[in-house]
XYZ file of C-alpha atoms in Angstrom:
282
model
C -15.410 5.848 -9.731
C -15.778 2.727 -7.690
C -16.412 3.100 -3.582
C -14.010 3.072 -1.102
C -15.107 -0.600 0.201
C -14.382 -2.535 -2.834
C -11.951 -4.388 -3.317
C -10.105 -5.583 -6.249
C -9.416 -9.367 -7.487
C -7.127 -10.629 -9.708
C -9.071 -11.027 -12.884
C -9.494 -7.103 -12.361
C -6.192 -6.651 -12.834
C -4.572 -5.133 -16.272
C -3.721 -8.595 -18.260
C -0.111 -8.116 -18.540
C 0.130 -7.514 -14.817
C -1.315 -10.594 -14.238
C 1.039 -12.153 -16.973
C 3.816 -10.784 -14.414
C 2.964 -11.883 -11.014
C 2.560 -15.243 -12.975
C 5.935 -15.529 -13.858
C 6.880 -14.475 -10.192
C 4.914 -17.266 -9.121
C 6.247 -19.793 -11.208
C 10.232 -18.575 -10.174
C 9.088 -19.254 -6.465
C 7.402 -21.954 -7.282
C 8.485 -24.075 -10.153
C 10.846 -27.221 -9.121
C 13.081 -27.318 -12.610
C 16.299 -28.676 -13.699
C 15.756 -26.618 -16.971
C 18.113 -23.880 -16.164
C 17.837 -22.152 -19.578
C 13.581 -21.884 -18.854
C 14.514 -20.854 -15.842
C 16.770 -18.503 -16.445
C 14.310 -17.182 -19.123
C 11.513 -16.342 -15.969
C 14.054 -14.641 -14.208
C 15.194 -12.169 -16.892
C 11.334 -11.467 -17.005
C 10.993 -10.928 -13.093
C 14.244 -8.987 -12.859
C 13.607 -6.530 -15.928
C 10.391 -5.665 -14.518
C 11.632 -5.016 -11.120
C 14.646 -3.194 -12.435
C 12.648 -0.926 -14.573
C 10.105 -0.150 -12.333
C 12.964 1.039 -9.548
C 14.146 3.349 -11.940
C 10.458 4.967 -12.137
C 10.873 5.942 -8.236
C 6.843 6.935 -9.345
C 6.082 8.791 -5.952
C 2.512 7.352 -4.129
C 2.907 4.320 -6.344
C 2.547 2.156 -3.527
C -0.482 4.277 -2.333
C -2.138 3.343 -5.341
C -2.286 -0.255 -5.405
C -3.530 0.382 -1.918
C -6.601 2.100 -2.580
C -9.623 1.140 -4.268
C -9.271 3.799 -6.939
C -10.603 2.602 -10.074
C -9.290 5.405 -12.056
C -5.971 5.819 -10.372
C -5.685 1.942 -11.044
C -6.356 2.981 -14.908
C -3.409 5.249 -14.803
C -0.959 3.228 -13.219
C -1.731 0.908 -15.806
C -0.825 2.587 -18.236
C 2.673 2.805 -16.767
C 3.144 -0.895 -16.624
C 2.347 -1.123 -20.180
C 5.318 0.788 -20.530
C 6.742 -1.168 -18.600
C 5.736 -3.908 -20.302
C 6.694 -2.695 -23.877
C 9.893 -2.102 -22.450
C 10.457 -5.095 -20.863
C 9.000 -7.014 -24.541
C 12.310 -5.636 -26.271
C 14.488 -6.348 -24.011
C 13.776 -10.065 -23.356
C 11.474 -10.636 -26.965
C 14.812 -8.665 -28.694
C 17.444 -11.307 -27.189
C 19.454 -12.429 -29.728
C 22.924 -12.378 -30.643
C 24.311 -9.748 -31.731
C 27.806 -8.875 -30.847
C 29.857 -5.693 -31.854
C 33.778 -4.845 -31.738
C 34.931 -2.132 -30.250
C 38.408 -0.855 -30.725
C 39.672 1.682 -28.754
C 36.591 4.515 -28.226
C 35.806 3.213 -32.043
C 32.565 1.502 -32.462
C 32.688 -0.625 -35.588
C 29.924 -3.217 -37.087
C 30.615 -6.780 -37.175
C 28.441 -9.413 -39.039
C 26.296 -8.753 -36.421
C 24.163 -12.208 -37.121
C 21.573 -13.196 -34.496
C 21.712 -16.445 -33.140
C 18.686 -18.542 -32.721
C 20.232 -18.424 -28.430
C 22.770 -16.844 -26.671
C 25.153 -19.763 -25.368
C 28.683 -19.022 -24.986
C 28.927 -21.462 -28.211
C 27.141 -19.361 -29.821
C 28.240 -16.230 -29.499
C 32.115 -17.195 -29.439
C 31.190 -18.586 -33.450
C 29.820 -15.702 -34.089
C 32.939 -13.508 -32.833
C 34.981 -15.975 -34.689
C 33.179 -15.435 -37.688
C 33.778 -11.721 -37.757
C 37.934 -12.100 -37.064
C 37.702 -14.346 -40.193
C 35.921 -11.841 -41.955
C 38.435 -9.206 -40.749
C 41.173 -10.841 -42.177
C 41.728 -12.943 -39.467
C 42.800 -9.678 -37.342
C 42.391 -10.311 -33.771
C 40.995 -6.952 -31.301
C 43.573 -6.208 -28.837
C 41.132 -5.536 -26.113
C 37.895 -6.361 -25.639
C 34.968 -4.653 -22.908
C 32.286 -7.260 -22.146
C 29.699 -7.304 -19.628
C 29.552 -10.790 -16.425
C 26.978 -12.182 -18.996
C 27.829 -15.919 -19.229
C 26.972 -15.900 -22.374
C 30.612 -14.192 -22.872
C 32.669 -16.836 -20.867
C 34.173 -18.767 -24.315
C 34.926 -15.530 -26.154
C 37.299 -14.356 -22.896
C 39.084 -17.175 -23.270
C 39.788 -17.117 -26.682
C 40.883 -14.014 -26.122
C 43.259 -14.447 -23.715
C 44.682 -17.523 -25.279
C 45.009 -15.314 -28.503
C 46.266 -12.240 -27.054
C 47.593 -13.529 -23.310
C 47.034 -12.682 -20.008
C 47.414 -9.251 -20.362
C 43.695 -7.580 -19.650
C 42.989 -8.730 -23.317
C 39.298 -8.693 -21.789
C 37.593 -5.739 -19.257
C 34.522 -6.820 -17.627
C 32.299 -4.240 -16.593
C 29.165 -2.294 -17.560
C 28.322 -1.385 -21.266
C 27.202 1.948 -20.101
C 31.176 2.798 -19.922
C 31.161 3.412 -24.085
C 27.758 5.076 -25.006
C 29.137 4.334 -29.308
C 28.008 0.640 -28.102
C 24.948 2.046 -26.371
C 23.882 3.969 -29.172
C 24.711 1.373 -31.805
C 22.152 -0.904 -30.118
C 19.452 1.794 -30.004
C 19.981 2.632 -33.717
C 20.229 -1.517 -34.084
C 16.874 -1.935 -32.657
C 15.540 1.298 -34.207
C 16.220 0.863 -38.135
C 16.074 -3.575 -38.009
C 14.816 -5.139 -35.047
C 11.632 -2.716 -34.188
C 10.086 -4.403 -37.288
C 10.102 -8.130 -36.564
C 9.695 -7.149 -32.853
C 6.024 -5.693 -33.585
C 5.521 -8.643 -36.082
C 6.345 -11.235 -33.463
C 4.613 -9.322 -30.959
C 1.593 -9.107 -32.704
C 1.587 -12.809 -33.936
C 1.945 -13.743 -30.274
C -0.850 -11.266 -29.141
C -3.544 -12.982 -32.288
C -2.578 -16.578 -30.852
C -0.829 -17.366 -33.825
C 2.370 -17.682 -32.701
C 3.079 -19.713 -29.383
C 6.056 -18.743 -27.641
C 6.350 -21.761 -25.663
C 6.176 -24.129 -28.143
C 9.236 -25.550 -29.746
C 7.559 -26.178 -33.306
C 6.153 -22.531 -33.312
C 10.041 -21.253 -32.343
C 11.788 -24.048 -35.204
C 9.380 -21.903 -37.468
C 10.227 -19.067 -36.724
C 13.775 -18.825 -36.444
C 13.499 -20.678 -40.052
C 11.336 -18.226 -41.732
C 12.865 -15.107 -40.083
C 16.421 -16.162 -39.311
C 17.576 -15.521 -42.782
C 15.813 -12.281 -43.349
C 16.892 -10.668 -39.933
C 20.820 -11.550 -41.070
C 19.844 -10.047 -44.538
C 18.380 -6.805 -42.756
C 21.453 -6.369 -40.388
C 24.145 -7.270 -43.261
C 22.417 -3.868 -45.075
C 22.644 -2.254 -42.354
C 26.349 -3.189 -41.627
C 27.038 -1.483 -45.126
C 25.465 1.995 -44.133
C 26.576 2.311 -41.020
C 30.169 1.734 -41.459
C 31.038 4.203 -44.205
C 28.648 6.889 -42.745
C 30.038 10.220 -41.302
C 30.417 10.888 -37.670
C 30.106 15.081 -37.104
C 32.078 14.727 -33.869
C 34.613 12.843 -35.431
C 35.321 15.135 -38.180
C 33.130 13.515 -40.615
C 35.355 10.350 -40.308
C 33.547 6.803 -40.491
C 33.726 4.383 -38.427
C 35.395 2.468 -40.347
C 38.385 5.084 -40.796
C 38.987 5.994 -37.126
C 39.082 2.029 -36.525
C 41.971 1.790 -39.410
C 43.301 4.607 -37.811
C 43.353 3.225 -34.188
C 44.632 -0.160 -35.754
C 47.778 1.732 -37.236
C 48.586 4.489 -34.587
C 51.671 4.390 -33.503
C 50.570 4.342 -29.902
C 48.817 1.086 -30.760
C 50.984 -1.931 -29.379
C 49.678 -4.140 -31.843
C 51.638 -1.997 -34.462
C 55.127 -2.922 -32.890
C 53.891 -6.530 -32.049
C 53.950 -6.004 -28.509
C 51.526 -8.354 -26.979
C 52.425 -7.407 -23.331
C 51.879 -3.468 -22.866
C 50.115 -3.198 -19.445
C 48.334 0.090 -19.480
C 47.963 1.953 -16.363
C 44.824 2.883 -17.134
C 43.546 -0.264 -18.516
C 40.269 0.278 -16.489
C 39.196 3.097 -18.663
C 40.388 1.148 -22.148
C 38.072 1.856 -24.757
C 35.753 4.173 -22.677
C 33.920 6.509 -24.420
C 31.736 9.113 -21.959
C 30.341 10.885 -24.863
């Protein structure tokens, strides 16, 4: 237990705190016209700050204000999880879009991208209508992301003006939600701990382009390979809530209901209740 009078300095600090309030400095700082490196700080800053208001850890703020060695210890333990968390989340960003047709949550070829520009992502959607038999969604949810901008309007200039797109939170269908967690849980936790650790034993340098061009062509391939096997379980597995149905049947179902407009070719049905379209509480 250290005394009351000293005081900490920065080198004391846990290293991925100080790995933090670096990146903090360099968004107040940092004079860029790079807006994709910037933009890359900022998801850094504001996933920390984000996760760390959902703690709400009472007498946080009284800890960092004393001089309590051991209480320092066990708040630093938090921001590792912190930390960990905020790894997948940014480490974790690639492209991996999903389809979701009515409250069904169907696979795609959910290939990552190497980014996440609208380009990029409104290929990859492409890709998966072509592999659907060139069968367009009728709706789509999508979160403000930027990243989406291309794929809304392909949208609406395939299926008009008529909320063919819903912005809002992906919280509002949990299938999506969960799909991601099992995503991360059965594919991406892998490379995610094998990057991570390559980063962490200085052989892999995040910041340098060769080290990325690497990278994405070692690992590219493989991660496309893992998520195309996982593509072929998931769709044909059973959902107990649904009856033992699979996802793929309740989305051939939803395609050929008779409540579906697509099934009488009527492109402009304006549903009262187009806010909740495709949301799925469960």
């Amino acid at each position: 237990m250290e005394s009351e009078n000293e005081t900490f300095n920065l080198e004391d600090l846990p290293t991925f705190l100080i790995y933090v309030l670096d990146k903090v400095e360099l968004v107040c700082r940092e004079q860029t016209t790079d807006l994709s490196k910037l933009e890359s700080h900022l998801i850094v800053v504001d996933k920390v700050v984000g996760l760390l208001r959902e703690l709400s850890l009472p007498g946080v703020y009284a800890i960092l204000k004393t001089n309590d060695l051991e209480h320092l210890k066990t708040l630093s333990d938090v921001f590792t999880d912190i930390l960990s968390a905020m790894q997948q989340l940014v480490s974790t960003l690639s492209v991996t879009p999903a389809t979701v047709a009515e409250n069904v949550c169907v696979t795609d070829r959910r290939n990552p991208g190497s980014n996440n520009l609208a380009e990029t992502v409104l290929t990859l959607f492409l890709e998966a209508i072509d592999n659907d038999s060139g069968l367009w969604p009728s709706r789509i949810r999508v979160d403000r992301g930027v990243e989406n901008v291309l794929v809304c309007e392909a949208m609406v200039m395939a299926r008009e003006g008529r909320d063919s797109f819903i912005p809002g939170p992906s919280t509002h269908n949990q299938r999506i939600e969960r799909l991601r967690r099992d995503v991360y849980r059965c594919v991406c936790h892998m490379y995610y701990y094998v990057f991570y650790g390559m980063e962490m034993s200085g052989i892999l340098n995040p910041e340098d382009s060769m080290h990325l061009f690497a990278l994405h062509l070692v690992y590219l391939l493989r991660i496309n390979h893992a998520l195309d096997e996982y593509k072929e379980a998931f769709d044909p597995h059973a959902v107990r809530t649904e009856n033992n149905w699979t996802p793929y049947q309740m989305w051939l179902n939803g395609m050929m209901h008779e409540r579906n407009p697509l099934v009488h070719s009527q492109l402009h049905d304006n549903p009262d209740d187009v806010e909740y379209y495709g949301y799925d509480p469960q």
